[in-house]
Tab-separated table of C-alpha atoms in Angstrom:
chain	number	residue	atom	x	y	z
A	23	MET	CA	0.105	0.127	-0.060
A	24	THR	CA	1.422	3.405	-0.850
A	25	LYS	CA	1.962	6.458	1.293
A	26	GLN	CA	-0.554	8.234	-0.694
A	27	ASN	CA	-3.382	5.735	-0.604
A	28	LEU	CA	-3.159	4.864	3.159
A	29	SER	CA	-4.753	8.142	4.041
A	30	GLU	CA	-7.587	7.228	1.711
A	31	SER	CA	-8.077	3.669	2.953
A	32	LEU	CA	-8.207	4.679	6.621
A	33	PHE	CA	-10.460	7.699	6.052
A	34	LYS	CA	-13.243	6.771	3.883
A	35	PRO	CA	-16.479	8.937	4.558
A	36	ARG	CA	-18.489	7.604	7.491
A	37	LEU	CA	-21.346	9.222	9.539
A	38	LYS	CA	-21.745	6.838	12.441
A	39	GLN	CA	-18.520	6.843	14.550
A	40	GLN	CA	-19.145	7.902	18.215
A	41	GLU	CA	-18.228	11.392	18.457
A	42	THR	CA	-15.219	12.238	20.712
A	43	SER	CA	-17.028	14.193	23.479
A	44	THR	CA	-19.581	11.385	24.032
A	45	LEU	CA	-16.952	8.591	24.705
A	46	VAL	CA	-17.129	9.141	28.554
A	47	LYS	CA	-20.323	8.972	30.221
A	48	TYR	CA	-19.462	11.635	33.120
A	49	VAL	CA	-22.147	12.742	35.586
A	50	ARG	CA	-20.623	16.339	36.691
A	51	LEU	CA	-22.696	18.016	39.632
A	52	GLN	CA	-21.343	21.446	38.457
A	53	SER	CA	-18.751	23.175	36.346
A	54	THR	CA	-16.933	26.175	37.030
A	55	ALA	CA	-13.984	25.625	34.547
A	56	ALA	CA	-11.988	28.567	34.202
A	57	SER	CA	-9.628	29.694	31.071
A	58	ASP	CA	-6.318	28.180	31.351
A	59	ARG	CA	-3.988	30.483	29.338
A	60	ILE	CA	-0.835	28.776	29.924
A	61	LEU	CA	0.979	26.518	27.120
A	62	SER	CA	-1.052	23.539	28.076
A	63	GLY	CA	-4.056	24.762	26.348
A	64	GLU	CA	-7.000	27.372	26.602
A	65	ARG	CA	-10.421	26.394	27.331
A	66	ARG	CA	-12.605	28.436	24.985
A	67	GLU	CA	-16.517	28.780	25.415
A	68	HIS	CA	-18.244	26.646	22.815
A	69	TRP	CA	-15.242	24.285	22.400
A	70	TYR	CA	-15.290	20.732	23.889
A	71	ARG	CA	-11.353	20.669	23.452
A	72	MET	CA	-8.826	22.673	25.154
A	73	ILE	CA	-7.417	24.777	22.321
A	74	ASP	CA	-3.611	24.502	22.429
A	75	TRP	CA	-2.672	27.525	20.367
A	76	LEU	CA	0.767	27.951	21.964
A	77	ALA	CA	1.700	24.471	22.132
A	78	TRP	CA	0.842	23.808	18.513
A	79	ILE	CA	2.657	26.978	17.272
A	80	TRP	CA	5.612	25.808	19.353
A	81	ARG	CA	5.349	22.485	17.463
A	82	GLY	CA	5.684	24.114	14.157
A	83	ILE	CA	2.067	24.735	12.993
A	84	ASN	CA	1.397	28.353	11.347
A	85	PRO	CA	-1.022	30.077	13.700
A	86	LEU	CA	-2.768	31.270	10.436
A	87	GLU	CA	-3.280	27.535	9.466
A	88	ILE	CA	-4.739	26.736	12.965
A	89	GLN	CA	-7.200	29.742	12.382
A	90	ASP	CA	-8.015	28.386	9.293
A	91	VAL	CA	-8.898	24.985	10.324
A	92	LEU	CA	-10.809	25.987	13.610
A	93	SER	CA	-12.763	28.655	11.254
A	94	ARG	CA	-13.765	25.562	8.851
A	95	ILE	CA	-14.855	23.685	11.844
A	96	ALA	CA	-17.012	26.591	13.532
A	97	VAL	CA	-18.852	27.589	10.566
A	98	ILE	CA	-20.166	24.266	9.197
A	99	ASP	CA	-24.013	23.663	9.680
A	100	ALA	CA	-23.877	19.960	10.492
A	101	GLU	CA	-25.415	17.766	13.201
A	102	ARG	CA	-23.480	17.843	16.553
A	103	SER	CA	-23.540	15.739	19.585
A	104	ASP	CA	-23.815	18.994	21.606
A	105	ASP	CA	-25.347	21.867	19.839
A	106	HIS	CA	-23.393	24.451	21.929
A	107	LEU	CA	-19.904	22.829	21.067
A	108	LEU	CA	-18.553	23.561	17.927
A	109	ASP	CA	-16.063	20.502	17.651
A	110	THR	CA	-18.646	17.864	18.054
A	111	VAL	CA	-19.612	17.245	14.452
A	112	ILE	CA	-20.741	13.605	14.299
A	113	GLY	CA	-19.208	11.632	11.657
A	114	TYR	CA	-16.180	11.958	9.271
A	115	ARG	CA	-17.224	14.881	7.262
A	116	LYS	CA	-16.711	18.513	6.697
A	117	GLY	CA	-16.755	20.141	10.074
A	118	ASN	CA	-15.680	17.130	11.957
A	119	TRP	CA	-12.488	17.782	14.138
A	120	ALA	CA	-10.490	14.752	12.762
A	121	PHE	CA	-11.681	15.407	9.346
A	122	GLU	CA	-10.643	19.088	8.933
A	123	TRP	CA	-7.138	18.486	10.766
A	124	THR	CA	-6.660	15.349	8.522
A	125	GLN	CA	-7.569	17.308	5.387
A	126	GLN	CA	-4.897	19.861	6.400
A	127	ALA	CA	-2.280	17.186	7.166
A	128	MET	CA	-2.893	15.607	3.735
A	129	TYR	CA	-2.034	18.773	2.022
A	130	TRP	CA	1.354	18.667	3.539
A	131	GLN	CA	1.512	15.003	2.819
A	132	GLN	CA	1.022	15.546	-0.962
A	133	GLU	CA	3.647	18.269	-0.709
A	134	ALA	CA	6.065	15.826	0.986
A	135	LEU	CA	5.435	13.406	-1.741
A	136	ARG	CA	6.023	15.972	-4.484
A	137	ALA	CA	9.274	17.122	-2.867
A	138	GLU	CA	10.558	13.687	-2.375
A	139	GLN	CA	14.536	13.346	-2.406
A	140	THR	CA	14.778	17.012	-1.692
A	141	SER	CA	15.697	18.740	1.574
A	142	GLU	CA	12.003	20.290	1.971
A	143	ALA	CA	10.361	16.556	2.241
A	144	GLY	CA	11.280	16.364	5.843
A	145	THR	CA	9.857	19.596	6.852
A	146	TYR	CA	6.687	18.868	4.961
A	147	TRP	CA	6.388	15.306	6.564
A	148	LEU	CA	6.929	16.802	10.004
A	149	LYS	CA	4.042	19.411	9.201
A	150	ALA	CA	1.840	16.435	8.143
A	151	ALA	CA	2.673	14.527	11.405
A	152	MET	CA	1.945	17.310	13.631
A	153	LEU	CA	-1.256	17.944	12.050
A	154	TYR	CA	-2.255	14.445	12.062
A	155	SER	CA	-1.676	14.318	15.896
A	156	ILE	CA	-3.965	17.258	16.419
A	157	ALA	CA	-6.633	15.361	14.443
A	158	ALA	CA	-6.193	12.649	16.984
A	159	TYR	CA	-6.326	14.978	19.933
A	160	PRO	CA	-6.837	14.397	22.899
A	161	HIS	CA	-6.090	11.024	22.022
A	162	LEU	CA	-9.059	9.118	23.626
A	163	ARG	CA	-8.938	5.362	23.635
A	164	GLY	CA	-11.846	4.073	21.790
A	165	ASP	CA	-12.164	7.199	19.367
A	166	GLU	CA	-11.843	5.364	16.061
A	167	LEU	CA	-11.077	8.379	13.827
A	168	ALA	CA	-8.494	9.521	16.314
A	169	GLU	CA	-6.736	6.100	16.204
A	170	GLN	CA	-6.710	6.263	12.661
A	171	ALA	CA	-5.106	9.897	12.552
A	172	ALA	CA	-2.420	8.679	15.283
A	173	VAL	CA	-1.402	5.902	12.791
A	174	LEU	CA	-0.943	8.413	10.074
A	175	ALA	CA	0.818	10.769	12.520
A	176	SER	CA	3.391	8.232	13.292
A	177	LYS	CA	4.230	7.180	9.808
A	178	SER	CA	4.593	10.762	8.819
A	179	TYR	CA	6.888	11.477	11.764
A	180	GLU	CA	9.028	8.340	10.559
A	181	ASN	CA	9.132	9.814	7.118
A	182	ALA	CA	10.411	13.020	8.442
A	183	ALA	CA	13.107	11.402	10.325
A	184	HIS	CA	14.408	9.921	7.109
A	185	SER	CA	15.008	13.395	5.593
A	186	SER	CA	16.390	14.840	8.728
A	187	ASP	CA	20.124	15.010	10.128
A	188	TYR	CA	19.233	12.973	12.998
A	189	GLU	CA	18.420	9.262	13.467
A	190	LEU	CA	15.055	7.877	14.810
A	191	LYS	CA	15.037	4.163	16.068
A	192	LYS	CA	11.912	2.431	16.971
A	193	LEU	CA	12.610	0.073	19.960
A	194	GLU	CA	10.497	-2.821	21.334
A	195	PHE	CA	10.782	-3.339	25.035
A	196	GLN	CA	9.624	-6.815	26.223
A	197	LEU	CA	7.477	-6.381	29.472
A	198	GLU	CA	6.209	-8.788	32.141
A	199	GLY	CA	3.564	-10.992	30.927
A	200	GLY	CA	4.954	-11.387	27.246
A	201	LYS	CA	3.797	-7.994	26.198
A	202	SER	CA	5.951	-5.294	24.616
A	203	VAL	CA	5.802	-1.442	24.536
A	204	THR	CA	7.444	0.816	21.729
A	205	GLY	CA	9.594	3.665	22.293
A	206	LEU	CA	11.257	6.268	20.040
A	207	LEU	CA	14.893	6.963	20.344
A	208	HIS	CA	16.139	10.068	18.955
A	209	LEU	CA	19.921	10.161	18.280
A	210	PRO	CA	21.814	13.584	17.658
A	211	PRO	CA	23.709	13.961	14.430
A	212	ASN	CA	26.965	12.314	13.888
A	213	VAL	CA	27.030	10.094	17.019
A	214	GLN	CA	30.155	8.195	17.459
A	215	GLU	CA	29.547	6.789	20.915
A	216	PRO	CA	26.796	5.956	23.205
A	217	CYS	CA	24.820	9.043	24.346
A	218	PRO	CA	23.646	10.370	27.622
A	219	THR	CA	19.926	10.133	27.302
A	220	ILE	CA	16.783	11.772	28.572
A	221	LEU	CA	13.772	9.352	29.150
A	222	VAL	CA	10.609	11.618	28.189
A	223	CYS	CA	7.302	10.924	30.129
A	224	THR	CA	4.749	12.661	27.944
A	225	SER	CA	1.283	14.048	29.356
A	226	LEU	CA	-2.068	12.535	29.059
A	227	ASP	CA	-3.043	14.105	25.985
A	228	ASN	CA	0.143	13.866	23.836
A	229	VAL	CA	1.927	11.354	21.923
A	230	GLN	CA	5.669	10.651	21.404
A	231	SER	CA	6.002	12.733	18.219
A	232	ASP	CA	4.753	15.948	19.789
A	233	PHE	CA	8.138	16.563	21.513
A	234	TRP	CA	10.325	16.659	18.392
A	235	ARG	CA	11.170	20.155	19.156
A	236	LEU	CA	12.352	19.568	22.750
A	237	PHE	CA	14.777	17.238	21.260
A	238	ARG	CA	15.915	19.347	18.209
A	239	ASP	CA	16.259	22.707	20.111
A	240	HIS	CA	17.282	21.816	23.537
A	241	LEU	CA	18.467	18.189	24.154
A	242	ALA	CA	20.503	17.375	20.964
A	243	PRO	CA	22.575	20.516	20.959
A	244	LEU	CA	23.801	19.510	24.493
A	245	GLY	CA	24.587	15.756	23.125
A	246	PHE	CA	21.626	14.173	24.531
A	247	ALA	CA	19.644	11.337	22.922
A	248	MET	CA	15.995	11.662	23.624
A	249	LEU	CA	13.802	8.337	24.291
A	250	THR	CA	10.062	8.621	24.342
A	251	VAL	CA	7.503	6.283	25.735
A	252	ASP	CA	3.779	6.760	25.389
A	253	MET	CA	1.478	7.148	28.541
A	254	PRO	CA	-0.587	4.148	29.064
A	255	ALA	CA	-3.823	4.169	27.014
A	256	VAL	CA	-2.254	6.319	24.531
A	257	GLY	CA	-0.532	6.095	21.145
A	258	TYR	CA	2.022	2.903	21.016
A	259	SER	CA	0.923	2.127	24.602
A	260	ALA	CA	-2.956	2.154	23.703
A	261	LYS	CA	-3.260	-1.466	24.948
A	262	PHE	CA	-2.433	-0.571	28.523
A	263	LYS	CA	-4.544	1.002	31.152
A	264	LEU	CA	-3.076	3.661	33.642
A	265	THR	CA	-2.982	2.081	37.131
A	266	GLN	CA	-1.974	3.485	40.463
A	267	ASP	CA	1.509	2.211	39.681
A	268	THR	CA	1.709	4.910	36.992
A	269	CYS	CA	5.369	4.250	36.056
A	270	ILE	CA	5.108	0.489	35.411
A	271	LEU	CA	5.772	0.625	31.671
A	272	HIS	CA	8.730	3.326	31.805
A	273	GLN	CA	10.299	1.427	34.831
A	274	GLN	CA	10.602	-1.696	32.742
A	275	VAL	CA	11.934	0.344	29.863
A	276	LEU	CA	14.547	2.041	32.238
A	277	GLN	CA	15.719	-1.358	33.557
A	278	GLN	CA	16.504	-2.420	30.018
A	279	LEU	CA	18.533	0.603	28.767
A	280	ASN	CA	21.843	-1.125	29.650
A	281	GLN	CA	21.104	-3.383	26.639
A	282	ILE	CA	20.694	-0.368	24.043
A	283	PRO	CA	24.006	0.133	22.461
A	284	TRP	CA	23.194	3.667	21.508
A	285	ILE	CA	22.604	4.670	25.029
A	286	ASP	CA	25.042	5.539	27.962
A	287	HIS	CA	22.901	3.918	30.626
A	288	THR	CA	25.171	5.264	33.476
A	289	ARG	CA	23.987	8.905	32.541
A	290	VAL	CA	20.225	8.789	32.152
A	291	GLY	CA	17.954	11.591	33.061
A	292	VAL	CA	14.177	11.603	33.244
A	293	MET	CA	11.887	14.615	32.112
A	294	GLY	CA	8.127	14.470	32.805
A	295	PHE	CA	5.432	16.999	31.651
A	296	ARG	CA	2.069	17.294	33.371
A	297	PHE	CA	0.942	13.902	34.528
A	298	GLY	CA	4.204	12.408	33.127
A	299	ALA	CA	5.754	14.176	36.073
A	300	ASN	CA	3.901	11.738	38.308
A	301	ILE	CA	5.708	8.950	36.386
A	302	ALA	CA	9.179	10.749	36.305
A	303	VAL	CA	8.973	11.495	40.175
A	304	ARG	CA	7.717	7.969	40.898
A	305	LEU	CA	10.705	6.595	38.919
A	306	ALA	CA	13.138	8.705	41.130
A	307	TYR	CA	11.769	6.741	44.204
A	308	LEU	CA	11.650	3.327	42.716
A	309	GLU	CA	14.969	3.405	40.556
A	310	PRO	CA	17.259	6.019	42.139
A	311	GLN	CA	20.326	3.996	41.063
A	312	LEU	CA	19.562	4.173	37.430
A	313	ILE	CA	18.687	7.990	37.265
A	314	LYS	CA	21.069	10.993	37.358
A	315	GLY	CA	18.287	13.551	37.719
A	316	VAL	CA	14.492	14.171	37.236
A	317	ALA	CA	13.301	17.563	35.742
A	318	VAL	CA	9.178	17.981	35.665
A	319	ILE	CA	7.146	20.596	34.261
A	320	GLY	CA	3.658	21.732	35.540
A	321	PRO	CA	3.679	18.453	37.597
A	322	ILE	CA	0.580	16.706	38.508
A	323	VAL	CA	1.312	14.803	41.626
A	324	HIS	CA	-1.056	15.757	44.261
A	325	THR	CA	-3.317	18.695	44.481
A	326	LEU	CA	-5.401	18.173	41.339
A	327	LEU	CA	-5.917	14.584	42.240
A	328	ASN	CA	-6.888	15.280	45.768
A	329	ASP	CA	-8.799	18.453	45.849
A	330	GLU	CA	-12.551	18.710	44.986
A	331	LYS	CA	-12.495	22.398	44.123
A	332	ARG	CA	-9.465	22.332	41.805
A	333	GLN	CA	-11.048	19.320	39.867
A	334	GLN	CA	-14.216	21.378	39.445
A	335	ASN	CA	-12.185	24.024	37.859
A	336	ILE	CA	-10.530	22.252	35.087
A	337	PRO	CA	-12.226	21.685	31.622
A	338	SER	CA	-14.451	18.799	30.997
A	339	MET	CA	-12.074	17.470	28.291
A	340	TYR	CA	-9.548	16.881	30.657
A	341	ILE	CA	-11.801	15.171	33.344
A	342	ASP	CA	-12.757	12.814	30.004
A	343	VAL	CA	-9.142	12.256	29.481
A	344	LEU	CA	-8.442	11.319	33.050
A	345	ALA	CA	-11.305	8.912	33.413
A	346	ASN	CA	-10.468	7.586	29.752
A	347	ARG	CA	-6.892	6.654	30.795
A	348	LEU	CA	-8.069	4.834	33.739
A	349	GLY	CA	-10.452	2.898	31.641
A	350	LEU	CA	-13.761	4.313	33.204
A	351	TYR	CA	-16.412	5.169	30.673
A	352	HIS	CA	-19.391	5.531	32.905
A	353	VAL	CA	-18.408	7.531	36.096
A	354	ASP	CA	-19.837	10.015	38.453
A	355	GLU	CA	-17.857	12.886	39.987
A	356	ALA	CA	-17.549	11.259	43.497
A	357	ALA	CA	-16.309	8.110	42.100
A	358	LEU	CA	-13.750	9.519	39.998
A	359	ARG	CA	-12.524	11.786	42.888
A	360	LEU	CA	-12.092	8.893	45.008
A	361	GLU	CA	-10.227	7.106	42.164
A	362	LEU	CA	-7.796	10.021	41.484
A	363	SER	CA	-6.788	10.473	45.060
A	364	CYS	CA	-5.150	7.042	44.809
A	365	TYR	CA	-2.672	8.656	42.230
A	366	SER	CA	-1.476	11.270	44.444
A	367	LEU	CA	2.177	10.488	45.138
A	368	LYS	CA	1.868	12.155	48.600
A	369	ASN	CA	-1.062	9.769	49.498
A	370	GLN	CA	0.771	7.070	48.168
A	371	GLY	CA	3.567	7.688	50.919
A	372	LEU	CA	6.412	8.726	48.315
A	373	LEU	CA	6.338	12.599	48.156
A	374	GLY	CA	7.315	13.940	51.515
A	375	ARG	CA	9.936	11.169	51.912
A	376	ARG	CA	13.496	12.154	51.308
A	377	CYS	CA	14.700	11.037	47.900
A	378	SER	CA	18.417	10.795	46.644
A	379	VAL	CA	17.853	11.502	43.159
A	380	PRO	CA	18.308	15.512	42.192
A	381	MET	CA	14.875	16.785	41.116
A	382	LEU	CA	13.979	20.076	39.481
A	383	SER	CA	10.261	21.144	39.219
A	384	VAL	CA	9.277	23.961	36.995
A	385	TYR	CA	5.594	25.914	37.456
A	386	TRP	CA	3.670	28.495	36.119
A	387	LYS	CA	2.098	31.032	38.609
A	388	ASP	CA	-1.631	30.466	39.054
A	389	ASP	CA	-1.657	27.109	37.173
A	390	VAL	CA	-5.048	25.529	37.654
A	391	PHE	CA	-3.406	22.157	37.032
A	392	SER	CA	-0.459	22.580	39.021
A	393	PRO	CA	0.029	24.927	41.804
A	394	ARG	CA	3.419	26.118	43.228
A	395	GLU	CA	2.804	23.794	46.338
A	396	ASP	CA	3.248	20.690	44.144
A	397	SER	CA	6.565	21.794	42.907
A	398	LYS	CA	7.688	22.967	46.080
A	399	LEU	CA	6.976	19.536	47.620
A	400	ILE	CA	8.885	17.643	44.974
A	401	ALA	CA	11.914	19.927	45.590
A	402	MET	CA	11.861	19.660	49.233
A	403	SER	CA	11.590	15.979	49.009
A	404	SER	CA	14.878	15.751	47.285
A	405	MET	CA	18.140	15.606	48.940
A	406	ASP	CA	19.134	18.064	45.900
A	407	GLY	CA	15.994	19.704	44.907
A	408	SER	CA	15.282	22.901	42.892
A	409	LEU	CA	12.351	25.288	41.691
A	410	LEU	CA	12.090	27.171	38.580
A	411	ALA	CA	9.217	29.513	37.949
A	412	ILE	CA	8.006	30.357	34.469
A	413	PRO	CA	6.815	33.987	33.954
A	414	SER	CA	3.124	34.260	33.207
A	415	MET	CA	4.139	36.630	30.224
A	416	PRO	CA	5.485	36.176	27.634
A	417	VAL	CA	4.312	32.558	27.799
A	418	TYR	CA	6.129	31.457	24.631
A	419	SER	CA	9.575	32.731	25.206
A	420	GLY	CA	9.095	31.895	29.098
A	421	PHE	CA	8.394	28.257	28.199
A	422	ASN	CA	11.453	27.982	25.693
A	423	LYS	CA	13.753	29.613	28.277
A	424	ALA	CA	12.338	27.177	30.871
A	425	LEU	CA	13.040	24.167	28.590
A	426	HIS	CA	16.521	25.666	27.879
A	427	GLU	CA	17.458	25.949	31.668
A	428	THR	CA	15.865	22.467	32.658
A	429	SER	CA	18.170	20.850	29.803
A	430	VAL	CA	21.137	22.450	30.953
A	431	TRP	CA	20.168	21.343	34.563
A	432	LEU	CA	19.883	17.850	33.298
A	433	LYS	CA	23.212	18.097	31.688
A	434	ASP	CA	25.003	19.133	34.615
A	435	LYS	CA	23.530	16.209	36.677
A	436	ALA	CA	24.223	13.676	34.095
A	437	SER	CA	27.955	14.826	33.626
């Protein structure tokens, strides 16, 4: 099957797929969700999804292109699962979220095929990969259209790597019980020996390819390789459910790094974003001998998982994401709150205990997902802990500066 007709075969017009916002049946007693204007997404009235403007721009999508796709979704007159939410058009057709973002991705896929064997092909494939990933967003398990878009995102990302100056290796890690999980190892150009490596723990609503810029702009220039592994219930890890032992997949991967010839397993750091920070910090407690340092950004490790008022203030999409990752599809607010409290690293008896691994926690002021108190708790729990604040304005440059400082901090610890 050619690259060209793979998209066509996966996305034949259909009108009966279950619409994304209806996958989780969640009885919410009240909603006071506030706008979240930091990089992780802005919840806008009349949209089910959190609109990740800055994150998508950071990944390389033109803001005019984003506006164009959102406009196409907004203006269409079609049946929606919720008449008040613009991105809930039912079926794969004009106005449907997956349809419109996939159409945009296909444009760049065609450009890549036309530019084959030229230096521009990799850039076009990368644009296609990022747009296919947005088509799958927020990557809910059981969302047929999202799963198909994620397949195309992965293939486009691999094609982009073939045209780049770095090397991408798809690695299979064997797990207990005969299962396996796939990780992507990004190697900097002209590698002559095993590299110090950063294991990246992604957030709940991201896939591995979303972090390409972290590697290209921040880790590779410092000589790091980057290994990514999808969160349970997402991407290559879709067959796994998130459990209270949140780091179980990543822990088994970490234990096998001494078998990977391109990785210097004696110089491994871990980086975690949002809920990925829960995994990263847990690894620091369970595998301190294998980790030189842990850096987390906007960590979800205690307060959001334990605080009823804060849970009521986050967008419905993120509540659905949490429930979906836990394998809960019919749940009420009280039951979900009880379940989430078990994922707090403080409630599990970890955070608050002294940890020998150096840990850096990065936070935004007034972050609805992750208050400063969570970052402070992480820093205080480490024998070599540090805090870093990201200024509220300007958000974009502040985030890039924080990524740079975090990467340099990891470089120092892995030396």
